[in-house]
Amino acid sequence: MNNKAISLPLTSPLLSKEFIFGVATASFQIEGAAESRLDTIWDTFCATPGKIRDGSDGKRACDHVHHWEEDLRLIRSLGVDAYRFSVSWARVMHADGSVNQQGLDFYIALLDRLNEYGIKAFVTLYHWDLPQHLEDKGGWLNRETAFKFRDYAQLVSRAFGDRVYSYATLNEPFCSAYLGYEAGIHAPGHKSRAYGKQAAHHLLLAHGLAMQVLDDNAPEALNGIVLNFSPCYPESDSAEDIEAAKMADEYFNHWYLQPLLEQRYPDVLDKLPEDEHPPVQAGDLAIIGHKLDYIGINYYTRERYQASSTELFEKLEHEQQPLTDMGWEVFPQGLTDLLLDYHQRYQLPAVYITENGAAMVDKLVDGKVDDPERLAYLQSHLRAVHDAAIKGVDVRGYFAWSLMDNFEWAEGYLKRFGIVYVDYHSQQRIIKSSGYAYRDFLLQKAQSGNVKQQGGAK
Ligand code: FCB
């Protein structure tokens, strides 16, 4: 097989006309132009010494606010069906809740251009950049923030009208809650197990409240949520390790999925001390369990667990080769396994793989970036999605993370996930060989794709 190309079996459901391929980004990671929006928790976090590995921030990032037209042309040149991006709450709303019209107009122009290009807009309302003034009142620890989020969703979805193909309320509430409030490695940097569960519950509540608004204001759009999952594997066949992996799976993965799909937290809840229980009020779980049109799944790697004498489980370091530049094991089988597992366990709505990709050490040589490892990663993971699809999982789309290199949170600009290289100094964009391969794959699909019908969108 040509190792510079991406391909799938000719009869693959992923090659059907309806299957959506896209690229994804997020506001804080690419936009820059921090002066024309409010401060967010990530601005504060970046300004705190020691939090970001290279001491950088998102003030300029990919300067997308000033390069958006060029960036949309770039997206169009890749031949994708869809573009997933997020709206910055702090750009469209003033602290008193009134509209920031200039900010809103930025996204409306972007949406209009996408529609003009025939590219479907997948809009995420919250990709971690909480306005700092809300954090000052407790952030996601404050139940009130969920209602503020509903107001924000109201404002945005009214203004966007029918321009949006799909909304996601939240991106990866696990990361916001666990990394931000429990482990302290993401903004706002709190470290408390109780806080983690509190934040997670308020995020889920925010999601449910926003879903009601989206279904009213954008009834034709596909409305849902994006979750990230790392399937949990036991280190050995011992009953103890198997149990440890199961508890980790509930703690990190089902903690988000089960309330959404079954209106209850997983059983591992009973193993936690009372003060770590989520602050559930009457009626919350019914709101959280609002019917989803789809679920977005982000997948990067798996995790391995063993039993621990002091904790519920112990996570092991990634050591199996190959590893990405993040130090994450390349394990495509994990994506197939998790899709099949969830398909079996739950009444899953339609699934979109809303993020998948790899950070690699990219080198710009003679104006080109050759990234065969990323290409191999994309190929093997598309194959993994295919394997799940032919076994009955209703997967309808795949988005490469990311369109372009960007601000990788606590890693700053040290990790490059793009299929397009960004020279941060000149702000030049250079399509990597993986980007060309993705483009060629999509071109070929458009020319010869099978036309097998899948279920309608909604
Ligand atoms: C996901 C995030 C995304 C990006 C990738 C690498 O968890 O949603 O913003 O950082 O990881």
Tab-separated table of C-alpha atoms and ligand atoms in Angstrom:
chain	number	residue	atom	x	y	z
A	1	MET	CA	0.000	0.000	0.000
A	2	ASN	CA	1.123	3.503	-0.771
A	3	ASN	CA	2.168	4.835	2.615
A	4	LYS	CA	1.589	8.399	1.479
A	5	ALA	CA	-2.118	7.871	0.926
A	6	ILE	CA	-5.222	7.233	2.983
A	7	SER	CA	-7.603	4.574	1.775
A	8	LEU	CA	-10.510	2.449	2.934
A	9	PRO	CA	-12.211	-0.635	1.511
A	10	LEU	CA	-14.364	0.416	-1.433
A	11	THR	CA	-17.559	-0.723	0.223
A	12	SER	CA	-16.836	1.104	3.482
A	13	PRO	CA	-19.801	2.945	5.050
A	14	LEU	CA	-17.351	5.827	5.535
A	15	LEU	CA	-17.283	6.243	1.781
A	16	SER	CA	-21.014	6.734	1.511
A	17	LYS	CA	-22.120	10.121	0.224
A	18	GLU	CA	-23.733	11.018	3.534
A	19	PHE	CA	-20.694	10.361	5.711
A	20	ILE	CA	-19.234	13.699	6.790
A	21	PHE	CA	-15.521	14.409	6.895
A	22	GLY	CA	-14.225	17.531	8.503
A	23	VAL	CA	-11.496	19.326	10.370
A	24	ALA	CA	-11.770	20.841	13.841
A	25	THR	CA	-10.433	23.750	15.868
A	26	ALA	CA	-11.374	25.657	19.034
A	27	SER	CA	-11.624	29.377	19.729
A	28	PHE	CA	-8.963	29.890	22.385
A	29	GLN	CA	-6.510	27.673	20.543
A	30	ILE	CA	-6.562	29.578	17.252
A	31	GLU	CA	-8.274	32.955	17.464
A	32	GLY	CA	-5.864	35.336	19.166
A	33	ALA	CA	-7.261	38.916	19.138
A	34	ALA	CA	-7.618	38.743	22.894
A	35	GLU	CA	-8.003	42.532	23.046
A	36	SER	CA	-11.423	42.349	21.404
A	37	ARG	CA	-12.931	39.971	23.943
A	38	LEU	CA	-13.187	39.582	27.708
A	39	ASP	CA	-10.585	37.719	29.708
A	40	THR	CA	-11.141	34.003	30.115
A	41	ILE	CA	-9.939	31.478	32.669
A	42	TRP	CA	-7.279	30.441	30.178
A	43	ASP	CA	-5.868	33.980	30.009
A	44	THR	CA	-5.573	33.969	33.784
A	45	PHE	CA	-4.077	30.486	33.816
A	46	CYS	CA	-1.529	31.406	31.144
A	47	ALA	CA	-0.540	34.466	33.164
A	48	THR	CA	0.192	32.253	36.191
A	49	PRO	CA	3.871	31.265	36.178
A	50	GLY	CA	4.552	27.573	35.713
A	51	LYS	CA	1.184	26.581	34.296
A	52	ILE	CA	2.003	26.536	30.581
A	53	ARG	CA	5.064	24.541	29.591
A	54	ASP	CA	6.550	27.147	27.266
A	55	GLY	CA	5.220	30.115	29.229
A	56	SER	CA	3.062	31.126	26.270
A	57	ASP	CA	-0.543	32.308	26.026
A	58	GLY	CA	-3.442	32.632	23.605
A	59	LYS	CA	-3.209	36.340	22.947
A	60	ARG	CA	-2.158	35.852	19.344
A	61	ALA	CA	-2.259	32.076	18.729
A	62	CYS	CA	-2.919	31.516	14.991
A	63	ASP	CA	-4.323	35.036	14.735
A	64	HIS	CA	-7.343	33.438	13.139
A	65	VAL	CA	-9.551	36.465	13.817
A	66	HIS	CA	-7.426	38.335	11.283
A	67	HIS	CA	-6.769	35.352	8.994
A	68	TRP	CA	-10.203	33.781	8.961
A	69	GLU	CA	-10.878	34.337	5.279
A	70	GLU	CA	-7.600	32.744	4.308
A	71	ASP	CA	-8.276	29.936	6.784
A	72	LEU	CA	-11.673	29.220	5.280
A	73	ARG	CA	-10.142	29.122	1.809
A	74	LEU	CA	-7.634	26.658	3.184
A	75	ILE	CA	-10.426	24.528	4.627
A	76	ARG	CA	-12.234	24.639	1.310
A	77	SER	CA	-9.078	23.586	-0.512
A	78	LEU	CA	-8.969	20.433	1.593
A	79	GLY	CA	-12.336	19.391	0.199
A	80	VAL	CA	-13.942	18.684	3.571
A	81	ASP	CA	-17.691	18.515	4.089
A	82	ALA	CA	-17.660	20.224	7.467
A	83	TYR	CA	-15.744	22.523	9.776
A	84	ARG	CA	-16.015	22.185	13.549
A	85	PHE	CA	-15.077	25.284	15.529
A	86	SER	CA	-16.086	26.859	18.809
A	87	VAL	CA	-17.551	30.200	19.758
A	88	SER	CA	-15.805	32.205	22.417
A	89	TRP	CA	-18.376	33.149	25.042
A	90	ALA	CA	-16.098	36.034	26.052
A	91	ARG	CA	-16.159	37.426	22.500
A	92	VAL	CA	-19.920	37.561	22.033
A	93	MET	CA	-21.196	38.652	25.432
A	94	HIS	CA	-20.289	41.496	27.730
A	95	ALA	CA	-20.039	40.843	31.456
A	96	ASP	CA	-23.496	42.352	32.022
A	97	GLY	CA	-24.983	39.788	29.656
A	98	SER	CA	-25.485	42.177	26.747
A	99	VAL	CA	-24.351	41.354	23.234
A	100	ASN	CA	-20.909	42.140	21.928
A	101	GLN	CA	-22.127	42.773	18.405
A	102	GLN	CA	-18.682	42.974	16.880
A	103	GLY	CA	-17.824	39.558	18.231
A	104	LEU	CA	-21.077	38.050	17.125
A	105	ASP	CA	-20.656	39.526	13.653
A	106	PHE	CA	-17.304	37.800	13.352
A	107	TYR	CA	-18.949	34.396	13.703
A	108	ILE	CA	-21.898	35.316	11.508
A	109	ALA	CA	-19.553	36.304	8.686
A	110	LEU	CA	-17.662	33.045	9.193
A	111	LEU	CA	-20.880	31.024	9.075
A	112	ASP	CA	-22.083	32.848	5.986
A	113	ARG	CA	-18.822	32.135	4.225
A	114	LEU	CA	-18.958	28.463	5.194
A	115	ASN	CA	-22.473	28.232	3.819
A	116	GLU	CA	-21.391	29.975	0.656
A	117	TYR	CA	-18.651	27.354	0.286
A	118	GLY	CA	-21.112	24.550	0.974
A	119	ILE	CA	-19.251	23.516	4.132
A	120	LYS	CA	-21.377	22.395	7.061
A	121	ALA	CA	-20.819	24.314	10.304
A	122	PHE	CA	-20.414	22.235	13.455
A	123	VAL	CA	-20.485	24.828	16.213
A	124	THR	CA	-19.299	24.069	19.734
A	125	LEU	CA	-20.605	26.556	22.264
A	126	TYR	CA	-18.073	25.869	24.973
A	127	HIS	CA	-14.557	24.655	24.390
A	128	TRP	CA	-13.184	25.536	27.842
A	129	ASP	CA	-12.773	29.319	27.641
A	130	LEU	CA	-15.038	30.407	30.485
A	131	PRO	CA	-15.208	34.197	30.907
A	132	GLN	CA	-13.075	35.081	33.920
A	133	HIS	CA	-15.817	37.201	35.504
A	134	LEU	CA	-17.864	34.010	35.890
A	135	GLU	CA	-14.925	32.178	37.415
A	136	ASP	CA	-14.650	35.062	39.873
A	137	LYS	CA	-18.093	34.016	41.090
A	138	GLY	CA	-17.084	30.366	41.425
A	139	GLY	CA	-17.059	29.276	37.790
A	140	TRP	CA	-18.407	25.770	37.291
A	141	LEU	CA	-18.562	25.281	41.050
A	142	ASN	CA	-21.388	27.774	41.050
A	143	ARG	CA	-24.716	26.332	39.922
A	144	GLU	CA	-25.641	29.758	38.579
A	145	THR	CA	-23.026	29.357	35.814
A	146	ALA	CA	-25.212	26.671	34.211
A	147	PHE	CA	-28.014	29.214	33.859
A	148	LYS	CA	-25.606	31.832	32.527
A	149	PHE	CA	-24.598	29.273	29.931
A	150	ARG	CA	-28.219	28.825	28.947
A	151	ASP	CA	-28.499	32.611	28.412
A	152	TYR	CA	-25.385	32.528	26.275
A	153	ALA	CA	-26.742	29.612	24.219
A	154	GLN	CA	-29.960	31.576	23.786
A	155	LEU	CA	-28.182	34.640	22.505
A	156	VAL	CA	-25.934	32.755	20.102
A	157	SER	CA	-28.513	30.373	18.661
A	158	ARG	CA	-30.998	33.200	18.064
A	159	ALA	CA	-28.385	35.285	16.301
A	160	PHE	CA	-27.057	32.419	14.160
A	161	GLY	CA	-30.516	31.435	12.929
A	162	ASP	CA	-30.417	28.573	10.482
A	163	ARG	CA	-26.756	28.965	9.556
A	164	VAL	CA	-25.598	26.092	11.747
A	165	TYR	CA	-25.724	22.431	10.740
A	166	SER	CA	-24.877	21.111	14.179
A	167	TYR	CA	-24.425	22.443	17.683
A	168	ALA	CA	-22.438	20.873	20.474
A	169	THR	CA	-23.161	22.408	23.843
A	170	LEU	CA	-19.872	21.443	25.477
A	171	ASN	CA	-16.561	20.038	24.394
A	172	GLU	CA	-15.241	17.365	26.742
A	173	PRO	CA	-16.786	18.264	30.108
A	174	PHE	CA	-14.396	15.690	31.581
A	175	CYS	CA	-11.468	17.960	30.769
A	176	SER	CA	-13.170	21.091	32.098
A	177	ALA	CA	-14.206	19.349	35.317
A	178	TYR	CA	-11.457	16.839	36.001
A	179	LEU	CA	-8.406	18.558	34.546
A	180	GLY	CA	-9.605	22.027	35.561
A	181	TYR	CA	-11.128	21.491	39.003
A	182	GLU	CA	-9.861	18.122	40.243
A	183	ALA	CA	-6.342	17.587	38.898
A	184	GLY	CA	-5.470	21.262	38.527
A	185	ILE	CA	-3.560	20.917	35.267
A	186	HIS	CA	-5.969	22.979	33.193
A	187	ALA	CA	-7.628	26.307	33.947
A	188	PRO	CA	-8.794	27.354	36.438
A	189	GLY	CA	-6.339	25.032	38.191
A	190	HIS	CA	-8.244	23.836	41.244
A	191	LYS	CA	-7.270	20.586	42.932
A	192	SER	CA	-10.087	18.924	44.764
A	193	ARG	CA	-11.988	15.710	44.189
A	194	ALA	CA	-15.175	17.249	45.479
A	195	TYR	CA	-14.747	20.237	43.157
A	196	GLY	CA	-14.296	17.900	40.191
A	197	LYS	CA	-17.693	16.293	40.723
A	198	GLN	CA	-19.349	19.609	41.493
A	199	ALA	CA	-18.035	21.192	38.304
A	200	ALA	CA	-18.951	18.111	36.248
A	201	HIS	CA	-22.511	18.201	37.510
A	202	HIS	CA	-22.952	21.883	36.765
A	203	LEU	CA	-21.469	21.404	33.313
A	204	LEU	CA	-23.903	18.580	32.595
A	205	LEU	CA	-26.738	20.724	33.893
A	206	ALA	CA	-25.585	23.586	31.661
A	207	HIS	CA	-25.632	21.184	28.743
A	208	GLY	CA	-29.205	20.079	29.456
A	209	LEU	CA	-30.449	23.628	29.880
A	210	ALA	CA	-28.793	24.667	26.637
A	211	MET	CA	-30.271	21.698	24.773
A	212	GLN	CA	-33.763	22.968	25.541
A	213	VAL	CA	-32.828	26.336	24.079
A	214	LEU	CA	-31.152	24.835	20.999
A	215	ASP	CA	-34.089	22.607	20.231
A	216	ASP	CA	-36.311	25.692	20.328
A	217	ASN	CA	-34.079	28.032	18.368
A	218	ALA	CA	-32.424	25.589	15.992
A	219	PRO	CA	-34.867	22.716	15.570
A	220	GLU	CA	-33.364	21.702	12.239
A	221	ALA	CA	-29.821	21.513	13.562
A	222	LEU	CA	-28.253	18.375	14.979
A	223	ASN	CA	-27.929	19.222	18.647
A	224	GLY	CA	-25.736	17.272	21.013
A	225	ILE	CA	-22.544	17.199	23.032
A	226	VAL	CA	-18.923	16.219	22.529
A	227	LEU	CA	-17.308	13.830	25.020
A	228	ASN	CA	-13.791	12.452	25.122
A	229	PHE	CA	-13.105	8.857	26.009
A	230	SER	CA	-10.004	6.856	26.725
A	231	PRO	CA	-11.107	3.250	27.042
A	232	CYS	CA	-9.753	1.564	30.166
A	233	TYR	CA	-7.897	-1.738	29.891
A	234	PRO	CA	-6.863	-3.930	32.811
A	235	GLU	CA	-3.142	-4.558	33.049
A	236	SER	CA	-3.679	-8.271	33.684
A	237	ASP	CA	-6.429	-10.874	33.735
A	238	SER	CA	-6.646	-10.744	37.514
A	239	ALA	CA	-10.088	-10.020	38.930
A	240	GLU	CA	-8.600	-7.077	40.874
A	241	ASP	CA	-7.142	-5.403	37.803
A	242	ILE	CA	-10.330	-5.990	35.841
A	243	GLU	CA	-12.339	-4.401	38.626
A	244	ALA	CA	-9.899	-1.460	38.818
A	245	ALA	CA	-10.238	-0.825	35.067
A	246	LYS	CA	-14.008	-1.016	35.338
A	247	MET	CA	-14.065	1.565	38.122
A	248	ALA	CA	-11.750	3.863	36.182
A	249	ASP	CA	-13.997	3.518	33.148
A	250	GLU	CA	-16.985	4.578	35.236
A	251	TYR	CA	-15.087	7.401	36.914
A	252	PHE	CA	-13.658	8.951	33.753
A	253	ASN	CA	-15.971	7.904	30.925
A	254	HIS	CA	-19.408	6.756	32.047
A	255	TRP	CA	-19.545	9.569	34.590
A	256	TYR	CA	-20.508	11.788	31.659
A	257	LEU	CA	-22.248	9.381	29.324
A	258	GLN	CA	-24.563	7.610	31.720
A	259	PRO	CA	-26.313	10.711	33.128
A	260	LEU	CA	-26.841	11.924	29.563
A	261	LEU	CA	-28.254	8.664	28.260
A	262	GLU	CA	-29.749	7.041	31.352
A	263	GLN	CA	-30.218	9.905	33.787
A	264	ARG	CA	-28.021	8.391	36.459
A	265	TYR	CA	-24.431	8.471	37.614
A	266	PRO	CA	-22.505	5.191	37.425
A	267	ASP	CA	-22.242	2.786	40.362
A	268	VAL	CA	-18.722	3.889	41.273
A	269	LEU	CA	-20.470	6.867	42.858
A	270	ASP	CA	-21.331	4.652	45.835
A	271	LYS	CA	-17.642	4.074	46.458
A	272	LEU	CA	-16.944	7.776	46.900
A	273	PRO	CA	-17.185	9.580	50.229
A	274	GLU	CA	-20.344	11.639	50.682
A	275	ASP	CA	-18.575	14.974	50.219
A	276	GLU	CA	-17.462	13.895	46.742
A	277	HIS	CA	-20.967	13.227	45.506
A	278	PRO	CA	-22.304	15.573	42.825
A	279	PRO	CA	-24.721	18.249	44.078
A	280	VAL	CA	-27.777	16.792	42.352
A	281	GLN	CA	-31.042	18.641	42.913
A	282	ALA	CA	-34.494	17.324	42.147
A	283	GLY	CA	-35.162	17.425	38.421
A	284	ASP	CA	-31.516	17.857	37.392
A	285	LEU	CA	-31.084	14.423	35.866
A	286	ALA	CA	-34.182	14.813	33.717
A	287	ILE	CA	-32.746	18.071	32.375
A	288	ILE	CA	-29.358	16.442	31.801
A	289	GLY	CA	-31.008	13.515	30.055
A	290	HIS	CA	-32.522	15.726	27.335
A	291	LYS	CA	-32.731	13.757	24.104
A	292	LEU	CA	-29.573	14.055	22.016
A	293	ASP	CA	-29.595	14.170	18.234
A	294	TYR	CA	-26.046	12.894	18.269
A	295	ILE	CA	-23.050	12.390	20.427
A	296	GLY	CA	-19.606	13.594	19.410
A	297	ILE	CA	-16.753	11.342	20.464
A	298	ASN	CA	-13.161	12.505	20.716
A	299	TYR	CA	-10.576	9.765	20.772
A	300	TYR	CA	-6.801	9.941	21.079
A	301	THR	CA	-5.535	6.997	23.102
A	302	ARG	CA	-6.349	4.319	25.665
A	303	GLU	CA	-5.336	3.924	29.304
A	304	ARG	CA	-4.237	0.879	31.290
A	305	TYR	CA	-5.097	0.307	34.952
A	306	GLN	CA	-4.199	-1.967	37.785
A	307	ALA	CA	-5.541	-2.465	41.275
A	308	SER	CA	-4.255	-0.176	43.999
A	309	SER	CA	-4.094	-0.758	47.743
A	310	THR	CA	-5.014	2.813	48.587
A	311	GLU	CA	-7.154	4.102	45.700
A	312	LEU	CA	-9.943	2.710	43.533
A	313	PHE	CA	-7.494	2.177	40.685
A	314	GLU	CA	-4.005	2.999	39.547
A	315	LYS	CA	-3.285	4.373	36.120
A	316	LEU	CA	-0.161	3.115	34.377
A	317	GLU	CA	2.212	5.146	32.274
A	318	HIS	CA	2.016	4.879	28.520
A	319	GLU	CA	4.923	2.696	27.509
A	320	GLN	CA	3.788	0.636	24.530
A	321	GLN	CA	5.252	1.946	21.285
A	322	PRO	CA	4.522	3.842	19.194
A	323	LEU	CA	3.921	6.965	21.247
A	324	THR	CA	2.924	10.352	19.872
A	325	ASP	CA	4.738	13.533	20.817
A	326	MET	CA	2.219	13.887	23.679
A	327	GLY	CA	3.540	10.576	24.990
A	328	TRP	CA	0.196	8.957	24.179
A	329	GLU	CA	0.118	5.381	22.914
A	330	VAL	CA	-1.104	4.960	19.334
A	331	PHE	CA	-3.868	2.415	19.800
A	332	PRO	CA	-6.496	2.453	17.050
A	333	GLN	CA	-8.115	-0.728	18.311
A	334	GLY	CA	-9.241	1.288	21.348
A	335	LEU	CA	-11.509	3.364	19.148
A	336	THR	CA	-13.195	0.303	17.654
A	337	ASP	CA	-13.483	-1.296	21.094
A	338	LEU	CA	-15.049	1.733	22.704
A	339	LEU	CA	-17.548	2.296	19.915
A	340	LEU	CA	-18.635	-1.341	20.012
A	341	ASP	CA	-18.734	-1.382	23.794
A	342	TYR	CA	-20.937	1.726	24.055
A	343	HIS	CA	-23.088	0.564	21.172
A	344	GLN	CA	-23.774	-2.610	23.090
A	345	ARG	CA	-24.284	-0.985	26.453
A	346	TYR	CA	-26.424	2.022	25.587
A	347	GLN	CA	-29.117	3.192	23.231
A	348	LEU	CA	-26.623	5.416	21.474
A	349	PRO	CA	-27.778	8.269	19.284
A	350	ALA	CA	-25.925	8.863	15.994
A	351	VAL	CA	-22.179	9.150	16.556
A	352	TYR	CA	-19.714	11.602	15.067
A	353	ILE	CA	-16.013	11.275	15.741
A	354	THR	CA	-15.531	14.951	16.467
A	355	GLU	CA	-11.786	14.796	17.161
A	356	ASN	CA	-9.023	12.381	16.358
A	357	GLY	CA	-5.408	13.079	15.570
A	358	ALA	CA	-1.857	13.097	16.808
A	359	ALA	CA	0.904	15.449	17.856
A	360	MET	CA	4.145	14.612	16.117
A	361	VAL	CA	7.515	16.278	15.926
A	362	ASP	CA	7.101	18.177	12.680
A	363	LYS	CA	9.975	19.750	10.834
A	364	LEU	CA	9.648	22.396	8.203
A	365	VAL	CA	12.237	21.497	5.569
A	366	ASP	CA	12.510	23.468	2.333
A	367	GLY	CA	9.043	24.853	2.860
A	368	LYS	CA	7.506	21.403	3.350
A	369	VAL	CA	6.429	19.235	6.262
A	370	ASP	CA	6.526	15.507	5.786
A	371	ASP	CA	4.625	13.768	8.597
A	372	PRO	CA	4.255	10.066	7.746
A	373	GLU	CA	3.515	9.135	11.382
A	374	ARG	CA	0.492	11.407	11.517
A	375	LEU	CA	-0.666	10.072	8.184
A	376	ALA	CA	-0.348	6.510	9.491
A	377	TYR	CA	-2.250	7.534	12.625
A	378	LEU	CA	-5.137	8.955	10.584
A	379	GLN	CA	-5.190	5.931	8.313
A	380	SER	CA	-5.273	3.406	11.146
A	381	HIS	CA	-7.937	5.305	13.073
A	382	LEU	CA	-10.169	5.724	10.045
A	383	ARG	CA	-9.843	2.003	9.594
A	384	ALA	CA	-10.826	1.580	13.259
A	385	VAL	CA	-13.948	3.669	12.694
A	386	HIS	CA	-14.704	1.599	9.612
A	387	ASP	CA	-14.374	-1.608	11.654
A	388	ALA	CA	-16.950	-0.337	14.149
A	389	ALA	CA	-19.270	0.940	11.415
A	390	ILE	CA	-19.429	-2.399	9.613
A	391	LYS	CA	-20.322	-4.013	12.943
A	392	GLY	CA	-23.368	-1.790	13.273
A	393	VAL	CA	-22.304	1.388	15.049
A	394	ASP	CA	-24.140	4.349	13.535
A	395	VAL	CA	-21.106	6.565	12.880
A	396	ARG	CA	-21.840	9.447	10.575
A	397	GLY	CA	-18.796	11.630	10.574
A	398	TYR	CA	-15.108	12.055	11.321
A	399	PHE	CA	-13.166	15.232	12.097
A	400	ALA	CA	-9.401	15.433	12.106
A	401	TRP	CA	-7.919	17.298	15.039
A	402	SER	CA	-6.738	19.680	14.018
A	403	LEU	CA	-7.041	21.812	10.936
A	404	MET	CA	-3.841	23.533	11.957
A	405	ASP	CA	-1.220	23.619	14.695
A	406	ASN	CA	-2.423	25.709	17.598
A	407	PHE	CA	-2.188	26.512	21.292
A	408	GLU	CA	-2.214	23.104	22.939
A	409	TRP	CA	-3.387	24.187	26.414
A	410	ALA	CA	-0.884	23.373	29.174
A	411	GLU	CA	1.652	22.373	26.494
A	412	GLY	CA	1.536	25.795	24.850
A	413	TYR	CA	2.850	25.781	21.290
A	414	LEU	CA	5.199	22.849	21.870
A	415	LYS	CA	2.829	20.232	20.468
A	416	ARG	CA	1.646	20.300	16.893
A	417	PHE	CA	-1.592	18.506	16.033
A	418	GLY	CA	-2.370	20.183	12.699
A	419	ILE	CA	-2.639	18.640	9.281
A	420	VAL	CA	-1.548	22.164	8.379
A	421	TYR	CA	1.658	23.588	9.814
A	422	VAL	CA	1.612	27.062	11.328
A	423	ASP	CA	4.700	29.231	11.376
A	424	TYR	CA	3.761	31.295	14.416
A	425	HIS	CA	6.231	34.015	13.546
A	426	SER	CA	4.986	34.769	10.038
A	427	GLN	CA	1.534	33.220	10.561
A	428	GLN	CA	2.061	31.292	7.376
A	429	ARG	CA	0.024	28.102	6.928
A	430	ILE	CA	1.670	25.166	5.162
A	431	ILE	CA	-0.266	22.018	4.358
A	432	LYS	CA	1.593	18.985	5.712
A	433	SER	CA	1.814	15.752	3.719
A	434	SER	CA	-0.922	14.311	5.970
A	435	GLY	CA	-3.121	17.253	4.962
A	436	TYR	CA	-2.514	16.530	1.289
A	437	ALA	CA	-3.284	12.856	1.866
A	438	TYR	CA	-6.545	13.769	3.622
A	439	ARG	CA	-7.423	16.073	0.737
A	440	ASP	CA	-6.623	13.411	-1.874
A	441	PHE	CA	-8.638	10.828	0.023
A	442	LEU	CA	-11.642	13.170	0.082
A	443	LEU	CA	-11.234	14.016	-3.564
A	444	GLN	CA	-11.182	10.357	-4.467
A	445	LYS	CA	-14.196	9.733	-2.275
A	446	ALA	CA	-16.103	12.518	-3.987
A	447	GLN	CA	-15.269	11.092	-7.395
A	448	SER	CA	-15.872	7.452	-6.748
A	449	GLY	CA	-17.564	7.202	-3.354
A	450	ASN	CA	-20.272	4.605	-2.994
A	451	VAL	CA	-23.728	6.072	-2.601
A	452	LYS	CA	-25.130	3.679	-0.074
A	453	GLN	CA	-27.897	5.440	1.832
A	454	GLN	CA	-27.571	5.897	5.562
A	455	GLY	CA	-30.326	7.026	7.916
A	456	GLY	CA	-31.432	10.657	7.538
A	457	ALA	CA	-29.742	13.336	9.610
A	458	LYS	CA	-32.684	14.117	11.867
B	1	FCB	C1	-8.734	17.507	23.171
B	1	FCB	C2	-9.212	18.926	23.080
B	1	FCB	C3	-8.608	19.720	21.962
B	1	FCB	C4	-7.139	19.391	21.772
B	1	FCB	C5	-6.917	17.911	21.707
B	1	FCB	C6	-5.497	17.512	21.476
B	1	FCB	O1	-8.883	17.040	24.454
B	1	FCB	O2	-10.610	18.963	22.920
B	1	FCB	O3	-8.829	21.070	22.215
B	1	FCB	O4	-6.383	19.990	22.734
B	1	FCB	O5	-7.394	17.314	22.878
